[in-house]
Amino acid sequence: MMRLSTERRRRSPALGIVLLAVLAVTGCGGGGESVYPVRGQIVYSDGSPATDLEGFTVTFESVEHAATAEQVGIGAWGLVQSDGTFTVGTHKGADGAVLGRHRVAISPEVQLAEGPVGKSPIPTKYATMANSGLEVEVARGRNNIVLTLERE
């Protein structure tokens, strides 16, 4: 158990770097757009919760507020928990996401430990918004979203 804790601490700086990169690409919002709470769960096509995705990052990118040469995009992100659930935040913590359609990516946690990198339980297509095929709609009020994935 102590080893797991040590490994998590080694990944923390890299995870911070990845999250900063995500925010640099999608932006933090800041344009005064209202956000609405988003809680979700990732499940596999057989209905079982994706408990093996703990530590993966779920990233939302607003379709209406996508990054272009003229504007910074608005995105939200959160970490997958041990039960496959997640919450996303745009401005701070788990404050939610902006209204409308969002493209979604699910990317593995960064591993800094020496040795071979473990095989991801999901196909690599989910790591990019362009290839994941995942879209969600964020509505006014509280949002409960289920993302259904295929296993690798």
PDB file of C-alpha atoms in Angstrom:
ATOM      1  CA  MET A   1       0.000   0.000   0.000  1.00  0.00           C
ATOM      2  CA  MET A   2       2.887   2.368   0.761  1.00  0.00           C
ATOM      3  CA  ARG A   3       4.314   1.718  -2.688  1.00  0.00           C
ATOM      4  CA  LEU A   4       1.088   2.819  -4.373  1.00  0.00           C
ATOM      5  CA  SER A   5       1.208   6.042  -2.392  1.00  0.00           C
ATOM      6  CA  THR A   6       4.827   6.644  -3.433  1.00  0.00           C
ATOM      7  CA  GLU A   7       3.999   5.942  -7.085  1.00  0.00           C
ATOM      8  CA  ARG A   8       1.071   8.369  -6.971  1.00  0.00           C
ATOM      9  CA  ARG A   9       3.320  11.090  -5.555  1.00  0.00           C
ATOM     10  CA  ARG A  10       5.789  10.554  -8.400  1.00  0.00           C
ATOM     11  CA  ARG A  11       3.005  10.981 -10.954  1.00  0.00           C
ATOM     12  CA  SER A  12       1.552  14.119  -9.374  1.00  0.00           C
ATOM     13  CA  PRO A  13       3.988  16.646 -10.928  1.00  0.00           C
ATOM     14  CA  ALA A  14       3.518  15.114 -14.372  1.00  0.00           C
ATOM     15  CA  LEU A  15      -0.233  15.079 -13.959  1.00  0.00           C
ATOM     16  CA  GLY A  16      -0.066  18.780 -13.130  1.00  0.00           C
ATOM     17  CA  ILE A  17       1.907  19.420 -16.311  1.00  0.00           C
ATOM     18  CA  VAL A  18      -0.623  17.470 -18.405  1.00  0.00           C
ATOM     19  CA  LEU A  19      -3.519  19.360 -16.858  1.00  0.00           C
ATOM     20  CA  LEU A  20      -1.824  22.698 -17.505  1.00  0.00           C
ATOM     21  CA  ALA A  21      -1.340  21.681 -21.128  1.00  0.00           C
ATOM     22  CA  VAL A  22      -5.023  20.754 -21.404  1.00  0.00           C
ATOM     23  CA  LEU A  23      -6.025  24.121 -19.981  1.00  0.00           C
ATOM     24  CA  ALA A  24      -3.644  25.941 -22.313  1.00  0.00           C
ATOM     25  CA  VAL A  25      -5.260  24.274 -25.315  1.00  0.00           C
ATOM     26  CA  THR A  26      -8.882  24.496 -24.215  1.00  0.00           C
ATOM     27  CA  GLY A  27      -8.624  27.554 -22.031  1.00  0.00           C
ATOM     28  CA  CYS A  28     -10.146  28.095 -18.615  1.00  0.00           C
ATOM     29  CA  GLY A  29     -13.133  30.023 -19.777  1.00  0.00           C
ATOM     30  CA  GLY A  30     -12.910  33.287 -17.932  1.00  0.00           C
ATOM     31  CA  GLY A  31     -15.262  34.861 -20.460  1.00  0.00           C
ATOM     32  CA  GLY A  32     -18.041  35.134 -17.895  1.00  0.00           C
ATOM     33  CA  GLU A  33     -19.943  32.117 -19.250  1.00  0.00           C
ATOM     34  CA  SER A  34     -22.136  30.405 -16.656  1.00  0.00           C
ATOM     35  CA  VAL A  35     -21.237  26.847 -15.748  1.00  0.00           C
ATOM     36  CA  TYR A  36     -23.524  24.046 -14.623  1.00  0.00           C
ATOM     37  CA  PRO A  37     -22.565  21.122 -12.358  1.00  0.00           C
ATOM     38  CA  VAL A  38     -21.551  17.960 -14.203  1.00  0.00           C
ATOM     39  CA  ARG A  39     -21.171  14.596 -12.547  1.00  0.00           C
ATOM     40  CA  GLY A  40     -20.711  11.478 -14.579  1.00  0.00           C
ATOM     41  CA  GLN A  41     -19.716   7.877 -14.695  1.00  0.00           C
ATOM     42  CA  ILE A  42     -17.761   5.926 -17.240  1.00  0.00           C
ATOM     43  CA  VAL A  43     -19.091   2.453 -17.964  1.00  0.00           C
ATOM     44  CA  TYR A  44     -18.201  -0.242 -20.437  1.00  0.00           C
ATOM     45  CA  SER A  45     -20.586  -1.472 -23.113  1.00  0.00           C
ATOM     46  CA  ASP A  46     -21.577  -4.396 -20.847  1.00  0.00           C
ATOM     47  CA  GLY A  47     -22.770  -1.847 -18.233  1.00  0.00           C
ATOM     48  CA  SER A  48     -19.973  -2.444 -15.725  1.00  0.00           C
ATOM     49  CA  PRO A  49     -18.335   0.655 -14.182  1.00  0.00           C
ATOM     50  CA  ALA A  50     -14.861   1.506 -15.523  1.00  0.00           C
ATOM     51  CA  THR A  51     -13.113   1.092 -12.181  1.00  0.00           C
ATOM     52  CA  ASP A  52      -9.804   0.427 -13.950  1.00  0.00           C
ATOM     53  CA  LEU A  53      -9.727   4.029 -15.273  1.00  0.00           C
ATOM     54  CA  GLU A  54      -9.016   5.571 -11.862  1.00  0.00           C
ATOM     55  CA  GLY A  55      -6.708   8.567 -12.338  1.00  0.00           C
ATOM     56  CA  PHE A  56      -7.559   9.037 -16.035  1.00  0.00           C
ATOM     57  CA  THR A  57      -8.510  12.574 -17.087  1.00  0.00           C
ATOM     58  CA  VAL A  58     -11.901  13.397 -18.622  1.00  0.00           C
ATOM     59  CA  THR A  59     -11.717  16.563 -20.742  1.00  0.00           C
ATOM     60  CA  PHE A  60     -14.696  18.457 -22.175  1.00  0.00           C
ATOM     61  CA  GLU A  61     -14.365  20.995 -24.986  1.00  0.00           C
ATOM     62  CA  SER A  62     -17.320  23.263 -25.729  1.00  0.00           C
ATOM     63  CA  VAL A  63     -18.277  22.952 -29.405  1.00  0.00           C
ATOM     64  CA  GLU A  64     -19.704  26.498 -29.433  1.00  0.00           C
ATOM     65  CA  HIS A  65     -16.680  27.905 -27.609  1.00  0.00           C
ATOM     66  CA  ALA A  66     -13.947  25.824 -29.268  1.00  0.00           C
ATOM     67  CA  ALA A  67     -10.455  27.262 -29.528  1.00  0.00           C
ATOM     68  CA  THR A  68      -9.741  29.081 -32.784  1.00  0.00           C
ATOM     69  CA  ALA A  69      -7.118  31.527 -33.991  1.00  0.00           C
ATOM     70  CA  GLU A  70      -9.415  34.323 -32.778  1.00  0.00           C
ATOM     71  CA  GLN A  71     -10.551  32.981 -29.394  1.00  0.00           C
ATOM     72  CA  VAL A  72      -9.400  30.873 -26.492  1.00  0.00           C
ATOM     73  CA  GLY A  73     -11.606  27.827 -26.097  1.00  0.00           C
ATOM     74  CA  ILE A  74     -13.615  26.928 -23.043  1.00  0.00           C
ATOM     75  CA  GLY A  75     -13.072  23.498 -21.616  1.00  0.00           C
ATOM     76  CA  ALA A  76     -13.582  21.579 -18.409  1.00  0.00           C
ATOM     77  CA  TRP A  77     -11.799  18.581 -16.920  1.00  0.00           C
ATOM     78  CA  GLY A  78     -11.852  16.172 -14.028  1.00  0.00           C
ATOM     79  CA  LEU A  79     -10.259  12.976 -12.754  1.00  0.00           C
ATOM     80  CA  VAL A  80     -11.866   9.552 -12.850  1.00  0.00           C
ATOM     81  CA  GLN A  81     -12.374   8.105  -9.362  1.00  0.00           C
ATOM     82  CA  SER A  82     -12.012   4.473  -8.254  1.00  0.00           C
ATOM     83  CA  ASP A  83     -15.703   3.764  -8.980  1.00  0.00           C
ATOM     84  CA  GLY A  84     -15.535   5.188 -12.515  1.00  0.00           C
ATOM     85  CA  THR A  85     -17.241   8.475 -11.557  1.00  0.00           C
ATOM     86  CA  PHE A  86     -15.983  11.973 -12.288  1.00  0.00           C
ATOM     87  CA  THR A  87     -16.913  15.629 -11.876  1.00  0.00           C
ATOM     88  CA  VAL A  88     -15.608  18.367 -14.157  1.00  0.00           C
ATOM     89  CA  GLY A  89     -14.648  21.959 -13.558  1.00  0.00           C
ATOM     90  CA  THR A  90     -14.050  24.951 -15.804  1.00  0.00           C
ATOM     91  CA  HIS A  91     -12.942  27.820 -13.572  1.00  0.00           C
ATOM     92  CA  LYS A  92     -12.169  26.052 -10.298  1.00  0.00           C
ATOM     93  CA  GLY A  93     -12.554  22.653  -8.696  1.00  0.00           C
ATOM     94  CA  ALA A  94     -15.665  20.832  -9.829  1.00  0.00           C
ATOM     95  CA  ASP A  95     -17.742  23.903 -10.688  1.00  0.00           C
ATOM     96  CA  GLY A  96     -19.067  22.369 -13.913  1.00  0.00           C
ATOM     97  CA  ALA A  97     -19.088  23.079 -17.640  1.00  0.00           C
ATOM     98  CA  VAL A  98     -20.640  25.692 -19.917  1.00  0.00           C
ATOM     99  CA  LEU A  99     -24.037  25.149 -21.511  1.00  0.00           C
ATOM    100  CA  GLY A 100     -24.220  23.244 -24.808  1.00  0.00           C
ATOM    101  CA  ARG A 101     -22.533  20.420 -26.706  1.00  0.00           C
ATOM    102  CA  HIS A 102     -19.071  19.240 -25.707  1.00  0.00           C
ATOM    103  CA  ARG A 103     -16.606  16.892 -27.331  1.00  0.00           C
ATOM    104  CA  VAL A 104     -15.017  14.557 -24.792  1.00  0.00           C
ATOM    105  CA  ALA A 105     -11.627  12.885 -24.466  1.00  0.00           C
ATOM    106  CA  ILE A 106     -10.458  10.404 -21.842  1.00  0.00           C
ATOM    107  CA  SER A 107      -6.731  10.165 -21.413  1.00  0.00           C
ATOM    108  CA  PRO A 108      -4.581   7.952 -19.211  1.00  0.00           C
ATOM    109  CA  GLU A 109      -2.709   9.255 -16.222  1.00  0.00           C
ATOM    110  CA  VAL A 110       0.933  10.070 -16.791  1.00  0.00           C
ATOM    111  CA  GLN A 111       3.314   7.437 -15.459  1.00  0.00           C
ATOM    112  CA  LEU A 112       6.750   8.542 -14.331  1.00  0.00           C
ATOM    113  CA  ALA A 113       7.805   5.296 -12.677  1.00  0.00           C
ATOM    114  CA  GLU A 114      10.609   3.421 -14.363  1.00  0.00           C
ATOM    115  CA  GLY A 115       9.786   0.272 -16.212  1.00  0.00           C
ATOM    116  CA  PRO A 116       7.321  -0.665 -18.900  1.00  0.00           C
ATOM    117  CA  VAL A 117       4.181   1.378 -19.280  1.00  0.00           C
ATOM    118  CA  GLY A 118       1.045  -0.650 -18.668  1.00  0.00           C
ATOM    119  CA  LYS A 119      -1.420  -1.254 -21.484  1.00  0.00           C
ATOM    120  CA  SER A 120      -4.455   1.012 -21.383  1.00  0.00           C
ATOM    121  CA  PRO A 121      -7.765  -0.792 -20.793  1.00  0.00           C
ATOM    122  CA  ILE A 122      -9.435   1.407 -23.448  1.00  0.00           C
ATOM    123  CA  PRO A 123      -8.560   2.076 -27.102  1.00  0.00           C
ATOM    124  CA  THR A 124      -6.259   5.062 -27.742  1.00  0.00           C
ATOM    125  CA  LYS A 125      -8.973   6.721 -29.858  1.00  0.00           C
ATOM    126  CA  TYR A 126     -10.573   7.993 -26.633  1.00  0.00           C
ATOM    127  CA  ALA A 127      -7.499  10.108 -25.800  1.00  0.00           C
ATOM    128  CA  THR A 128      -8.326  12.758 -28.431  1.00  0.00           C
ATOM    129  CA  MET A 129     -11.521  14.687 -28.998  1.00  0.00           C
ATOM    130  CA  ALA A 130     -11.149  14.362 -32.750  1.00  0.00           C
ATOM    131  CA  ASN A 131     -11.206  10.544 -32.588  1.00  0.00           C
ATOM    132  CA  SER A 132     -13.128   9.627 -29.440  1.00  0.00           C
ATOM    133  CA  GLY A 133     -16.602   9.938 -30.939  1.00  0.00           C
ATOM    134  CA  LEU A 134     -17.838  11.049 -27.513  1.00  0.00           C
ATOM    135  CA  GLU A 135     -20.138  14.061 -27.219  1.00  0.00           C
ATOM    136  CA  VAL A 136     -22.338  15.211 -24.360  1.00  0.00           C
ATOM    137  CA  GLU A 137     -24.902  17.936 -23.864  1.00  0.00           C
ATOM    138  CA  VAL A 138     -24.646  20.147 -20.773  1.00  0.00           C
ATOM    139  CA  ALA A 139     -28.009  21.631 -19.772  1.00  0.00           C
ATOM    140  CA  ARG A 140     -29.051  24.204 -17.187  1.00  0.00           C
ATOM    141  CA  GLY A 141     -29.165  22.716 -13.702  1.00  0.00           C
ATOM    142  CA  ARG A 142     -27.387  19.570 -12.524  1.00  0.00           C
ATOM    143  CA  ASN A 143     -26.114  17.198 -15.178  1.00  0.00           C
ATOM    144  CA  ASN A 144     -25.625  13.450 -14.732  1.00  0.00           C
ATOM    145  CA  ILE A 145     -23.763  11.967 -17.665  1.00  0.00           C
ATOM    146  CA  VAL A 146     -22.909   8.380 -18.522  1.00  0.00           C
ATOM    147  CA  LEU A 147     -20.059   7.778 -20.973  1.00  0.00           C
ATOM    148  CA  THR A 148     -20.090   4.291 -22.491  1.00  0.00           C
ATOM    149  CA  LEU A 149     -16.744   2.990 -23.776  1.00  0.00           C
ATOM    150  CA  GLU A 150     -15.413  -0.100 -25.477  1.00  0.00           C
ATOM    151  CA  ARG A 151     -12.626  -2.083 -23.843  1.00  0.00           C
ATOM    152  CA  GLU A 152      -9.283  -2.542 -25.573  1.00  0.00           C
TER     153      GLU A 152
END
